[in-house]
Structures are given as structure tokens and as C-alpha cells.
């Protein structure tokens, strides 16, 4: 593939950011919105062309004669060279997951750009202050995410990783006059920067001992007779094999340095993907505009951790399988925690935020339950892909399906907030009569995330559950229970919004605003995303479309079949969850839910307050870190360090002031001092 199109994919969003950032304030609001949307639309088309070429062209640089999907470096420019092998490059890598993410990122970003043209103005058509700035930040974020997923080396990924963090900070804090938004943006920035410190240390350790930054040296081997084309090797990649052969792996606290490096790298993924205990920033990030929530917290930024683990998957499997298993355990616990909290939230965006945390947990669990082969390595065969490699495929499949229906849910929530002017459920109810398009698309997405057959979530969730049961029946049961909780809290949300008691109808006499359907710029993205959700679900359920043929851990495509023992059970459980939500929340009154809240007030309050983990963090940071660590350090800095240098400065100044009178210019005084000094010196010498 010629590098022209890949370069434009990266350059166009960056250009839009520069143009809108520098000259947007001189443009009309509509012009800025159209320009940003068109720029992302062109980027999306080019990304589709690139992904289509990779998956369907049959070119030898993308697929081998044996049908193995390859890694192709389209371009790779040297930037910083430390040694012959330790070079930081800026390039464009195409493989199955990067091609997939190109489609996901550009699709969601374009829908958000289009949607924002309607959302970022009020009912009277008045545009939001800083509208042009908002579109500039959207373009910067899209550029950062695209650069992250096509990185040819881990240091390039880290650069764009930090750019993603910076642009998300700008978007979350877009309403900078709102204290809660400012606080949320700082919280997100600080928590993710703390995690990224571990990421950076892991990169430095990994590169120090392996002598390379390149993904192709970590995860693959070169294809004979071809330049810049590689095949994933799950047993041991070339660069790591050379290091292992020439030097014994240093051991620290019972684990190899390579294992610790991978654990530290995953720490960065925990921050971005909001895994416990670094999850606290995501719910508060809902203070940003709702399109930001759809872009960042549904489909793109939060899956960066999943993409990171998937990119280094061969290293994890070969050298840190226990770390991979711990990733699964952490993710499973996080998924359960987030689902439990989502069951009690009243803010619809926070329900979706905790739902996102839970679903990201599903993806990481899927990656974590991929098992090594019987020989201690990992089989680079179809059998591996069909059995142990199922989790990898399922995780990437769920990343794709979740992006579409969760973005639809967030954008639908934006339409609802736009109509009722509140995030709280008490101001909703009965909206199906006033917002039919939003109602239908929201319902489709709820059915998808619940895992109902013929909707996209069923296909990906079923494969994850099969992989979990292959790993451990206990893990399978836990994830099935979490999936049931997902169906319950999503339909709780659905009934509270679209059924139940209508706030408008009960407060009409008090001047309540009548809800109405959103404009076309806001409803068209909902229709498109829900259509993708349905089509993928139908094709996947009927096996017209086999995701495993395109994305797998070792590049070898494989078909799947529905395990009806698991899929049937999970479907029944999902329906039971939906039925329970229907029983408790469909009516205008919710006596059962109210009774349970009264009977278990402490449990309900704890879940509503996120089990007080935010308070725990505040205690740890303010009472322990700030008071016991930061305050003594600050005192030492002010009184000892600053005091020492202040004393030195004072001493020099005092000495200068003392000897200044000696420089009087009076020759007679100089003669007296000279004679006195001579006499004193003579007496000293005589005494000696």
C-alpha cells in the first residue's frame, strides 16, 4: 500500500485542529461545525478504504498464501536514534486490530461530529460559547487516537497516549466556568497521569533489556522475501528470543524483569480503561458535553488499555501468563463492582459510565482467559485460535460491538438531556410518546448490551462467556451473573426514561417544558449506530459474518459456532433480568424498588455512593499522602532547602555590606591598613 492515504488519515484531523484552533474564532459557528464534520467524514472514508484494502484485497503484504493475516509497516520514519537497534520511529502499522480500530474510531468520531452540530446549541438555535474550540478539541482527540492505534513502536504509542490524555482533559473540562467540570477534568488527568508513570517505567525497562521499541520485534517475525511485512508469532518473537538466548532474565521479587515490565505497562492500561482502583475518574468525566462522553468514554479512549494488552499479547502469553490471568481477575472484579453500582444510580450518564467500566472489564477478562498450550508455549495453529485463542477474538469483537451500541446509548442520553434539561431520572418518564426515534434506537442498544439474540452484543458476549467457561467454570458463572446484572440495570434505565410516570404530564400546570424529538443532526447518528448494531447481530447470529475470520490472536482466521448450552443459558438469564426490571420499573409507580431501598437502606446508599471508594481515595490522598507525606516534604523544602539557600544568600549579602566601607577610595586609610597588616604579619612570623 502506498503511504499517501495513511498519511492523510493522520494529517487531516491534525490540520482541522490547527485550522479550527487558530482561525475558528473568526469563522461562523455553522462553518466551523461543517468544516470539522467534513474533515472527519473524509478521514472516515479513507480509513474505510484502508481497512477494506487490508481485509479484502488479498495482497501478499496483508495476507499470506496460507491465509494468515500479516502485519504491514506502511511507513516508518526515524526520529530519535539511541543505538543501532534502539530507535524511536513515527510510522503506520496495519494489522487486524489496528485496521479494526481505524473503522471504530473514525465511525464514532464522525457520528459525534455530526451529532454535535445539533447538540451544542439550545432550543432557540443559540450556539454554545466556544463551539469552534470544541470542534478543534474533537479533531485533536481523533488525531491522537488514530496515531495511537497505528503506532509501529511502543514509544510512539506512548506519545499519542499522552496526547489522548491531554485532549480528553480539554474536552472533559470544556465547560471551564463550571467548577464540577474543572474538577472532573483535573481528576481524570491526574489519575491517568499516575497510571501513565507506570506505563513509562515499564516501557523503559522493556526497551533497556530487549534493545528495541518496535512492536514487530516484540510480537512477530519477518516474512521471507518481503520488506516491512511480519507474521505474528505467539511462541516467541524474534527480538525477545535473541535477548533470552544471549542473557539470562534478571529476577526481581520472584518475577522476571520482563514480567514486571509488562505489569507496569498494563498499569497505564488500567488508568485509561478505568479498572479498579483507577476507575474513579470516569464517572466524574460525565461533566463534559454528552458527545464527549460518547466519543471518549464509550468507544475510543477507554478501550486504549484493551488495545494495549492486545498489541503486546504474544509477550503476555509467552512471558507473563500469570499477569494475564491477574488481568482477568482484576477486570472481573471491576465488572461486578461497576454493574452493582449502576443498578442504583439516578443520573443516566453515570449509569452508562459504570456500564462502560463493566463492559471494558468483559473485554479484558476475555484477553486474560486465553491459555497457554499444553507444551508451555502457545500453539500457532487453527486449534489454538479455536480453543484458547477464542478469548482474544471475543474481546476484540466485543470492543467493536460495544463501541456501536454504547455510543448510540450515550448519544440517545444526550437527546434526552437536551429535551428535559436534566440528567436525573426524576425529570423523565413516558418519553416514548414524545421521542419515538430516540426510544426505538435506545431500546435496540439496550437489547444489544443485554445479549439478546440477533443483536450484536449477543454474538460477542456469547464468545466471551465460552472463553470464560473454558478457562474456569467459576469465572464463567461470575461473568454470566454480571451479564444478567447488565440486562437488569440497562432495562431499569430504559423503563425509567421511556415508561414510568411522566414528569412533564404531572408538572404541566407548573410550566414544565414539553419534551420533543431531537433534530435530524442528532437522530441520524442514532439511526446509523442502531442499524449497525442490528445488522452485525443478525449476520453474527446467523453466521453470515464471522469476526474470527478477520481478527484472531495469531492471524489465522477461524469460524465459530454458537454454544447453545452457554448461549441459551445466558439468554434465559438476560431475559430474567429484563423481566425483573420490567416488574420493578415499568409502571408509573415503583413500589417494589422503593420497598427494597427502604428495607436495605445501607446497601442501597452504599451502592449509590459507589461503595464509598471516592471517599477512600479522598482519605488516602488528603489525610495520608498530603498530610503525612506532602506536608512534611513541603515543610522540609520551605525551611531546610529554601532556608539553606536563603542563609547563604543572606551571608553573602551581609559580608558584602560589611566590607563595603573598606572600599572608600582614601589612600591614607589603605596605607594604615597596609602598615597594620604588615606589622601584624611580622609579629606572627616572629612568634612562630
XYZ file of C-alpha atoms in Angstrom:
688
model
C 0.000 0.000 0.000
C 1.205 3.475 -0.861
C 1.639 5.704 2.208
C -0.416 8.600 0.796
C -3.777 7.576 2.246
C -2.385 6.588 5.686
C -0.562 9.936 5.905
C -3.764 11.817 5.074
C -5.686 9.810 7.713
C -3.332 11.207 10.352
C -2.711 14.625 8.813
C -6.316 15.657 8.153
C -7.593 15.636 11.788
C -4.392 17.408 12.860
C -4.948 20.021 10.145
C -8.544 20.503 11.283
C -7.328 21.029 14.836
C -4.811 23.670 13.738
C -7.247 25.459 11.421
C -10.135 25.496 13.911
C -7.877 26.217 16.852
C -6.088 29.146 15.211
C -8.790 30.594 12.963
C -12.041 29.112 14.287
C -12.923 32.220 16.298
C -13.059 34.145 13.016
C -15.491 31.625 11.475
C -19.234 31.390 11.851
C -20.343 28.609 14.184
C -22.031 26.703 11.372
C -18.950 26.993 9.161
C -16.681 25.606 11.873
C -19.080 22.724 12.522
C -19.388 21.847 8.840
C -15.618 22.082 8.301
C -14.835 19.835 11.266
C -17.514 17.324 10.268
C -16.393 17.203 6.631
C -12.780 16.744 7.693
C -13.694 13.780 9.872
C -16.020 12.435 7.158
C -13.163 12.365 4.655
C -10.924 10.733 7.281
C -13.595 8.083 7.876
C -13.880 7.288 4.171
C -10.098 6.960 3.851
C -9.990 4.757 6.964
C -12.694 2.540 5.457
C -10.707 2.275 2.219
C -7.582 1.348 4.176
C -9.372 -1.272 6.296
C -11.182 -2.714 3.249
C -7.896 -2.939 1.359
C -6.269 -4.711 4.286
C -9.043 -7.259 4.848
C -10.298 -7.925 1.320
C -7.639 -7.039 -1.254
C -5.818 -10.349 -0.877
C -2.476 -8.556 -1.249
C 0.579 -10.529 -0.190
C 1.654 -7.699 2.132
C -1.561 -8.191 4.146
C -2.309 -11.924 3.958
C -0.030 -14.880 3.284
C -0.670 -17.685 0.835
C -1.668 -19.836 3.798
C -4.358 -17.303 4.738
C -2.539 -15.792 7.761
C -3.203 -12.114 8.447
C 0.101 -10.199 8.452
C 1.479 -7.033 9.992
C 2.468 -4.448 7.409
C 4.526 -1.335 8.168
C 3.306 1.216 5.611
C 5.901 3.823 6.557
C 8.329 4.201 9.437
C 10.386 7.385 9.768
C 13.357 7.558 12.121
C 13.042 10.253 14.754
C 15.478 9.596 17.614
C 18.297 7.040 17.385
C 19.940 5.962 20.661
C 21.653 2.842 19.349
C 21.550 0.931 16.088
C 18.501 -1.015 17.275
C 17.044 1.340 19.906
C 15.379 3.864 17.609
C 12.171 5.833 18.142
C 10.238 5.953 14.890
C 6.982 7.507 13.754
C 5.109 5.192 11.453
C 1.907 3.471 10.400
C 1.333 -0.208 11.216
C -1.547 -2.149 9.716
C -2.685 -5.381 11.321
C -6.141 -6.817 12.090
C -6.742 -4.877 15.302
C -5.340 -1.555 14.050
C -7.488 -1.808 10.891
C -10.494 -2.599 13.108
C -9.794 0.389 15.364
C -9.444 2.685 12.354
C -13.035 1.837 11.459
C -14.317 2.144 15.034
C -12.600 5.451 15.850
C -13.480 7.252 12.628
C -17.081 5.986 12.626
C -17.803 7.094 16.175
C -15.887 10.338 15.749
C -17.791 11.252 12.581
C -21.124 10.483 14.247
C -20.134 12.655 17.211
C -19.061 15.497 14.906
C -22.391 15.331 13.084
C -24.371 14.994 16.311
C -22.631 17.956 17.948
C -23.946 20.319 15.266
C -27.355 19.863 16.869
C -26.434 19.202 20.475
C -24.134 22.192 21.001
C -26.930 24.742 20.692
C -30.121 25.353 22.650
C -33.786 25.118 21.608
C -33.640 28.646 20.243
C -30.711 27.848 17.956
C -28.144 29.736 20.039
C -24.705 28.111 19.716
C -22.632 27.164 22.733
C -19.866 29.563 23.671
C -16.582 28.106 22.425
C -18.257 25.956 19.744
C -15.279 26.315 17.396
C -12.905 25.426 20.211
C -14.987 22.304 20.902
C -14.586 21.082 17.324
C -10.859 21.815 17.436
C -10.536 19.627 20.534
C -12.586 16.852 18.883
C -10.177 16.845 15.933
C -7.152 16.763 18.244
C -8.591 13.808 20.136
C -9.353 11.916 16.918
C -5.815 12.546 15.635
C -4.360 11.302 18.921
C -6.400 8.091 18.962
C -5.617 7.323 15.325
C -1.903 7.850 15.940
C -2.100 5.560 18.973
C -3.664 2.570 17.202
C -1.358 2.635 14.158
C 1.867 3.096 16.141
C 4.757 0.952 14.933
C 6.521 1.045 18.285
C 5.577 1.310 21.916
C 7.193 4.725 22.408
C 5.163 6.215 19.571
C 2.115 4.696 21.239
C 3.125 6.389 24.493
C 3.454 9.790 22.787
C -0.041 9.576 21.349
C -1.234 8.000 24.604
C -0.299 11.226 26.386
C -1.868 13.319 23.626
C -5.097 11.386 24.156
C -4.925 12.221 27.859
C -4.301 15.908 27.165
C -7.126 16.206 24.624
C -9.554 14.337 26.904
C -8.651 16.801 29.666
C -9.568 19.672 27.346
C -12.858 18.047 26.310
C -13.990 16.989 29.788
C -13.254 20.490 31.066
C -14.861 22.213 28.079
C -17.294 23.991 30.399
C -14.391 25.617 32.229
C -16.673 28.081 34.010
C -18.382 25.148 35.732
C -16.442 24.087 38.874
C -17.574 20.454 38.686
C -16.327 20.160 35.091
C -12.964 21.670 36.001
C -12.656 19.315 38.947
C -13.601 16.312 36.790
C -11.043 17.192 34.107
C -8.269 17.563 36.681
C -9.280 14.307 38.345
C -9.171 12.438 35.038
C -5.831 13.989 34.116
C -4.141 13.290 37.467
C -5.397 9.706 37.843
C -4.425 8.735 34.302
C -1.046 10.504 34.615
C -0.339 8.487 37.749
C -1.085 5.314 35.806
C 0.947 6.518 32.823
C 4.019 6.858 35.046
C 3.935 3.093 35.476
C 3.454 2.738 31.724
C 6.550 4.846 31.037
C 8.685 2.944 33.556
C 7.553 -0.332 32.002
C 8.491 0.918 28.521
C 11.960 1.956 29.716
C 12.578 -1.371 31.462
C 11.335 -3.356 28.474
C 13.398 -1.396 25.959
C 16.517 -1.471 28.169
C 16.629 -5.249 28.326
C 15.337 -6.014 24.828
C 17.121 -3.205 22.991
C 14.102 -2.232 20.890
C 10.848 -0.280 20.908
C 9.295 -1.871 17.807
C 6.146 -3.963 18.109
C 7.311 -6.170 15.256
C 10.371 -7.213 17.287
C 8.180 -7.987 20.289
C 5.329 -9.819 18.650
C 6.272 -11.145 15.225
C 8.903 -12.416 12.804
C 9.729 -11.186 9.327
C 8.207 -12.810 6.264
C 10.811 -14.230 3.891
C 11.274 -12.268 0.720
C 9.244 -9.260 1.877
C 10.245 -5.936 3.388
C 8.339 -4.421 6.306
C 5.936 -7.354 6.431
C 5.716 -9.552 9.529
C 3.769 -12.514 10.859
C 2.615 -12.725 14.474
C 4.495 -15.423 16.338
C 2.842 -16.384 19.613
C 5.706 -18.605 20.715
C 8.445 -16.015 20.948
C 9.079 -13.041 18.729
C 12.472 -12.507 17.158
C 13.727 -9.599 19.222
C 12.748 -11.129 22.542
C 14.110 -14.533 21.500
C 17.517 -13.001 20.814
C 17.557 -11.342 24.210
C 16.513 -14.519 26.031
C 19.178 -16.525 24.184
C 22.038 -14.162 24.971
C 21.307 -13.157 28.535
C 19.509 -14.669 31.496
C 16.407 -12.786 32.516
C 17.045 -10.736 35.661
C 14.720 -11.571 38.514
C 13.090 -9.062 40.858
C 10.887 -10.164 43.809
C 10.383 -13.593 42.304
C 9.392 -12.407 38.835
C 11.433 -11.764 35.713
C 12.139 -8.205 34.709
C 10.101 -8.775 31.569
C 7.091 -9.786 33.665
C 7.413 -6.669 35.820
C 7.766 -4.502 32.720
C 4.522 -5.902 31.302
C 2.746 -5.413 34.638
C 3.866 -1.766 34.745
C 2.781 -1.261 31.138
C -0.636 -2.653 31.997
C -0.818 -0.108 34.812
C -1.161 2.530 32.104
C -3.947 0.480 30.554
C -5.723 0.285 33.916
C -5.796 4.082 34.083
C -7.092 4.636 30.566
C -9.614 1.791 30.758
C -10.781 2.736 34.266
C -10.029 -0.549 36.005
C -10.078 -0.666 39.800
C -8.671 1.051 41.709
C -8.014 3.641 38.960
C -11.650 3.844 37.849
C -12.706 6.877 39.869
C -12.175 9.443 37.103
C -14.619 8.014 34.567
C -17.994 8.659 36.299
C -16.996 12.244 37.098
C -15.899 12.762 33.498
C -19.606 12.799 32.599
C -19.475 16.510 33.461
C -18.246 17.105 29.935
C -20.642 17.533 26.989
C -22.530 14.338 26.173
C -20.923 13.947 22.707
C -17.593 13.846 24.545
C -18.914 11.022 26.695
C -19.908 9.113 23.566
C -16.541 9.666 21.894
C -14.155 9.233 24.799
C -15.947 7.092 27.322
C -17.875 4.724 25.100
C -15.746 3.693 22.210
C -12.267 5.135 21.980
C -10.153 6.335 24.906
C -11.434 3.754 27.389
C -10.537 0.869 25.076
C -6.923 2.039 24.836
C -5.989 -0.313 27.683
C -7.645 -3.215 25.885
C -5.789 -2.349 22.693
C -2.511 -2.103 24.619
C -2.836 -5.620 26.036
C -3.918 -6.962 22.646
C -0.912 -5.318 20.938
C 1.529 -6.969 23.353
C -0.486 -10.162 23.648
C 2.296 -12.529 22.490
C 4.615 -11.128 25.157
C 1.969 -11.543 27.855
C 1.161 -15.098 26.821
C 4.759 -16.216 26.485
C 6.472 -14.421 29.359
C 3.765 -13.301 31.771
C 0.801 -15.717 31.638
C 0.176 -15.239 35.355
C -0.013 -11.470 34.822
C -2.539 -12.131 32.068
C -4.622 -14.170 34.472
C -4.440 -11.405 37.085
C -5.687 -9.002 34.436
C -8.721 -11.267 34.096
C -9.311 -11.343 37.860
C -8.991 -7.556 38.234
C -11.256 -6.974 35.253
C -13.894 -9.436 36.526
C -13.998 -7.773 39.948
C -14.208 -4.346 38.313
C -17.027 -5.512 36.043
C -19.020 -6.807 39.024
C -18.419 -3.675 41.084
C -19.446 -1.349 38.252
C -22.575 -3.377 37.499
C -23.619 -3.276 41.169
C -23.160 0.498 41.299
C -25.045 1.008 38.017
C -28.108 -0.702 39.497
C -28.653 2.209 41.917
C -27.624 5.359 40.047
C -30.165 8.088 39.256
C -28.059 10.092 36.782
C -28.498 8.424 33.384
C -24.993 9.330 32.181
C -23.448 7.838 35.308
C -25.389 4.611 34.734
C -23.868 4.469 31.268
C -20.437 5.375 32.670
C -20.458 2.468 35.113
C -21.853 0.273 32.373
C -18.823 1.205 30.267
C -16.458 0.266 33.099
C -18.231 -3.088 33.396
C -18.096 -3.800 29.653
C -14.428 -2.861 29.403
C -13.964 -5.405 32.176
C -15.582 -8.014 29.893
C -13.055 -7.235 27.149
C -10.049 -7.529 29.456
C -11.416 -10.715 31.007
C -11.641 -12.162 27.504
C -7.970 -11.370 26.863
C -6.965 -12.659 30.266
C -8.530 -16.096 29.876
C -6.514 -17.052 26.779
C -4.465 -20.020 27.970
C -1.022 -21.294 27.023
C -0.825 -24.601 25.222
C -0.034 -27.923 26.844
C 3.646 -27.656 25.941
C 4.115 -24.435 27.884
C 4.115 -22.259 24.793
C 1.223 -21.262 22.626
C 0.258 -23.153 19.539
C 0.403 -21.137 16.334
C -2.350 -23.254 14.841
C -6.008 -23.125 13.995
C -6.697 -25.296 17.021
C -5.222 -22.657 19.308
C -7.358 -19.956 17.728
C -10.472 -22.082 18.003
C -9.972 -23.032 21.653
C -7.617 -20.920 23.719
C -7.407 -18.010 21.309
C -11.181 -17.589 21.405
C -10.909 -15.052 24.232
C -8.705 -12.727 22.174
C -11.123 -12.747 19.270
C -14.112 -12.346 21.562
C -12.536 -9.374 23.352
C -11.859 -7.568 20.075
C -15.335 -8.491 18.833
C -16.901 -7.008 21.941
C -14.748 -3.898 21.559
C -16.325 -3.368 18.139
C -19.931 -4.160 19.058
C -19.774 -2.259 22.352
C -18.453 0.831 20.597
C -21.504 0.990 18.353
C -24.305 0.347 20.823
C -22.728 2.241 23.724
C -22.115 5.306 21.532
C -25.764 5.046 20.490
C -26.804 4.905 24.163
C -24.718 7.946 25.087
C -25.951 9.953 22.112
C -29.510 8.877 22.939
C -28.938 10.068 26.508
C -27.797 13.392 25.035
C -31.073 13.690 23.101
C -32.996 13.019 26.316
C -30.960 15.541 28.324
C -31.419 18.040 25.505
C -35.194 17.520 25.745
C -35.709 17.575 29.542
C -32.728 19.756 30.570
C -31.584 17.333 33.249
C -29.557 14.149 33.757
C -31.765 12.930 36.612
C -34.363 10.230 36.077
C -36.975 12.068 38.164
C -37.422 14.578 35.311
C -38.074 11.862 32.723
C -40.660 9.115 32.323
C -43.111 8.496 29.490
C -40.743 9.910 26.872
C -41.552 7.183 24.323
C -44.596 9.227 23.260
C -42.577 12.360 22.638
C -39.264 10.924 21.339
C -40.095 7.863 19.191
C -36.788 7.680 17.263
C -34.696 8.033 20.398
C -36.924 5.453 22.097
C -36.526 2.796 19.380
C -32.768 3.264 18.949
C -32.229 3.269 22.719
C -34.240 0.043 23.035
C -32.198 -1.631 20.276
C -28.980 -0.731 22.076
C -30.351 -1.980 25.405
C -31.250 -5.315 23.809
C -27.738 -5.486 22.359
C -25.917 -4.834 25.622
C -28.252 -7.278 27.386
C -27.109 -10.011 24.992
C -30.378 -10.870 23.267
C -30.031 -12.993 20.074
C -29.952 -11.173 16.733
C -28.371 -8.128 18.357
C -24.637 -7.522 18.205
C -23.960 -7.834 21.922
C -25.240 -11.417 21.906
C -22.590 -12.524 19.425
C -19.597 -11.039 21.236
C -20.846 -11.739 24.764
C -21.504 -15.383 23.951
C -17.945 -15.889 22.737
C -16.563 -14.204 25.876
C -18.621 -16.467 28.117
C -17.483 -19.569 26.212
C -13.861 -18.490 26.661
C -14.506 -17.887 30.375
C -16.019 -21.334 30.870
C -13.064 -22.867 29.005
C -10.763 -21.073 31.435
C -12.686 -21.839 34.617
C -16.317 -22.731 35.372
C -16.177 -20.290 38.302
C -15.100 -17.458 36.008
C -17.869 -18.421 33.595
C -20.534 -18.332 36.321
C -19.291 -14.962 37.605
C -19.329 -13.369 34.160
C -22.772 -14.866 33.425
C -24.068 -13.292 36.640
C -22.581 -9.918 35.655
C -24.196 -10.219 32.227
C -27.552 -10.781 33.962
C -26.978 -7.692 36.100
C -26.233 -5.776 32.903
C -29.600 -6.700 31.429
C -31.318 -5.654 34.662
C -29.776 -2.215 35.130
C -30.000 -1.280 31.441
C -33.707 -2.053 31.297
C -34.181 -0.333 34.638
C -32.750 2.725 32.915
C -34.893 2.160 29.821
C -38.160 1.914 31.749
C -37.348 4.880 33.990
C -36.744 7.068 30.926
C -39.376 5.962 28.450
C -42.127 4.476 30.605
C -42.987 5.226 34.181
C -44.588 8.455 35.359
C -44.118 11.384 33.011
C -42.620 14.407 34.746
C -43.965 16.697 32.037
C -47.540 15.429 32.300
C -47.595 15.684 36.105
C -45.993 19.150 36.152
C -47.568 20.636 33.031
C -49.574 23.097 35.089
C -46.373 24.348 36.694
C -44.910 25.255 33.315
C -42.825 22.150 32.689
C -41.145 22.106 29.271
C -42.692 19.637 26.799
C -40.144 17.105 25.532
C -39.712 16.718 21.806
C -37.645 14.683 19.380
C -34.151 15.912 18.634
C -33.258 17.426 15.228
C -32.024 15.275 12.352
C -28.367 16.056 13.023
C -28.829 14.271 16.345
C -31.185 11.448 15.362
C -29.390 10.345 12.166
C -26.309 9.121 14.152
C -28.662 7.184 16.427
C -30.299 5.504 13.434
C -26.964 4.640 11.817
C -25.419 3.205 15.002
C -28.527 1.187 15.897
C -28.678 -0.137 12.318
C -25.054 -1.300 12.588
C -25.923 -2.926 15.916
C -28.815 -4.840 14.379
C -27.060 -5.852 11.155
C -23.947 -7.109 12.938
C -26.195 -9.003 15.361
C -28.258 -10.646 12.621
C -25.255 -11.553 10.482
C -23.307 -12.763 13.504
C -26.141 -14.869 14.947
C -26.810 -16.488 11.543
C -23.035 -16.835 10.901
C -23.249 -14.827 7.713
C -20.416 -12.767 9.196
C -17.555 -14.469 11.054
C -15.491 -11.980 13.021
C -12.862 -14.625 13.753
C -12.037 -14.851 10.047
C -10.697 -11.302 10.225
C -9.307 -10.878 13.750
C -7.502 -13.552 15.775
C -4.571 -13.800 18.148
C -2.233 -15.469 15.674
C -3.592 -14.100 12.403
C -5.171 -17.427 11.441
C -8.847 -16.963 10.672
C -11.361 -19.350 12.140
C -15.113 -19.742 12.251
C -17.172 -20.108 15.384
C -20.350 -21.842 16.331
C -22.902 -20.921 18.936
C -22.505 -22.964 22.078
C -26.202 -23.142 22.908
C -25.572 -24.650 26.317
C -23.900 -21.380 27.287
C -25.648 -19.022 24.879
C -29.078 -20.414 25.711
C -28.449 -20.171 29.438
C -27.112 -16.618 29.192
C -30.085 -15.613 27.038
C -32.528 -17.023 29.589
C -30.674 -15.195 32.366
C -30.748 -11.949 30.350
C -34.492 -12.344 29.795
C -34.971 -12.979 33.513
C -33.007 -9.782 34.236
C -35.211 -7.876 31.779
C -38.365 -9.381 33.274
C -37.261 -8.390 36.776
C -36.585 -4.832 35.598
C -39.984 -4.796 33.866
C -41.725 -5.949 37.042
C -39.979 -3.380 39.202
C -39.811 -0.283 36.969
C -42.286 -0.421 34.060
C -45.257 1.074 35.912
C -45.840 4.678 36.870
C -45.056 3.727 40.443
C -42.176 1.519 41.608
C -43.356 0.061 44.931
C -41.052 -2.989 44.824
C -37.936 -0.932 44.170
C -38.940 1.606 46.814
C -39.589 -1.187 49.323
C -36.174 -2.759 48.692
C -34.495 0.629 49.109
C -36.270 1.085 52.453
C -35.535 -2.471 53.608
C -31.843 -2.320 52.721
C -31.063 1.390 53.123
C -27.370 0.969 53.937
C -26.731 -1.313 50.958
C -28.690 0.958 48.623
C -26.896 4.058 49.880
C -23.520 2.345 49.623
C -24.168 1.341 46.004
C -25.446 4.824 45.207
C -22.279 6.323 46.752
C -20.122 3.898 44.736
C -19.352 1.902 47.883
C -17.518 4.960 49.195
C -14.410 4.331 47.094
C -14.235 8.004 46.203
C -14.214 8.812 49.917
C -11.477 6.226 50.418
C -9.388 7.908 47.729
C -10.018 11.317 49.288
C -8.913 9.960 52.666
C -5.800 8.370 51.204
C -4.817 11.460 49.224
C -5.719 14.191 51.702
C -5.181 12.506 55.070
C -2.239 10.257 54.258
C -0.430 11.439 51.142
C -0.980 15.185 51.562
C -0.780 15.325 55.356
C 1.789 12.639 56.105
C 3.978 12.835 53.002
C 3.389 16.025 51.033
C 3.158 18.366 54.036
C 6.469 17.206 55.643
C 8.179 17.374 52.257
C 6.795 20.878 51.697
C 7.973 21.922 55.197
C 11.433 20.488 54.538
C 11.554 22.266 51.188
C 10.488 25.629 52.617
C 12.507 25.587 55.832
C 15.542 23.415 55.117
C 16.202 23.659 51.390
C 14.936 27.195 50.912
C 16.319 28.175 54.366
C 19.790 26.931 53.471
C 19.937 28.877 50.239
C 18.345 31.920 51.849
C 21.018 31.785 54.589
C 23.759 31.537 52.010
C 22.323 34.495 50.150
C 21.994 36.481 53.376
C 25.561 35.616 54.388
C 26.950 36.751 51.048
C 24.935 39.957 51.211
C 25.972 40.650 54.848
C 29.628 40.028 54.049
C 29.371 42.420 51.148
C 27.758 45.084 53.285
C 30.462 44.596 55.962
C 33.435 45.015 53.666
C 31.886 47.740 51.530
C 33.279 50.583 53.794
C 36.770 49.244 53.226
C 36.498 50.318 49.606
C 36.429 54.038 50.462
C 38.966 55.345 47.930
C 41.008 57.090 50.724
C 44.711 56.323 50.115
C 45.602 57.213 53.679
C 43.139 54.630 55.008
C 44.582 51.992 52.628
C 48.132 52.898 53.932
C 47.029 52.442 57.518
C 45.501 49.035 56.723
C 48.631 48.030 54.808
C 51.026 49.026 57.615
C 48.781 47.422 60.242
C 48.628 44.190 58.271
C 52.402 44.203 57.718
C 53.110 44.689 61.403
C 50.595 42.004 62.387
C 52.093 39.533 59.901
C 55.623 40.321 61.116
C 54.646 39.691 64.732
C 53.026 36.386 63.788
C 56.144 35.261 61.935
C 58.371 36.258 64.880
C 56.170 34.304 67.272
C 56.435 31.208 65.098
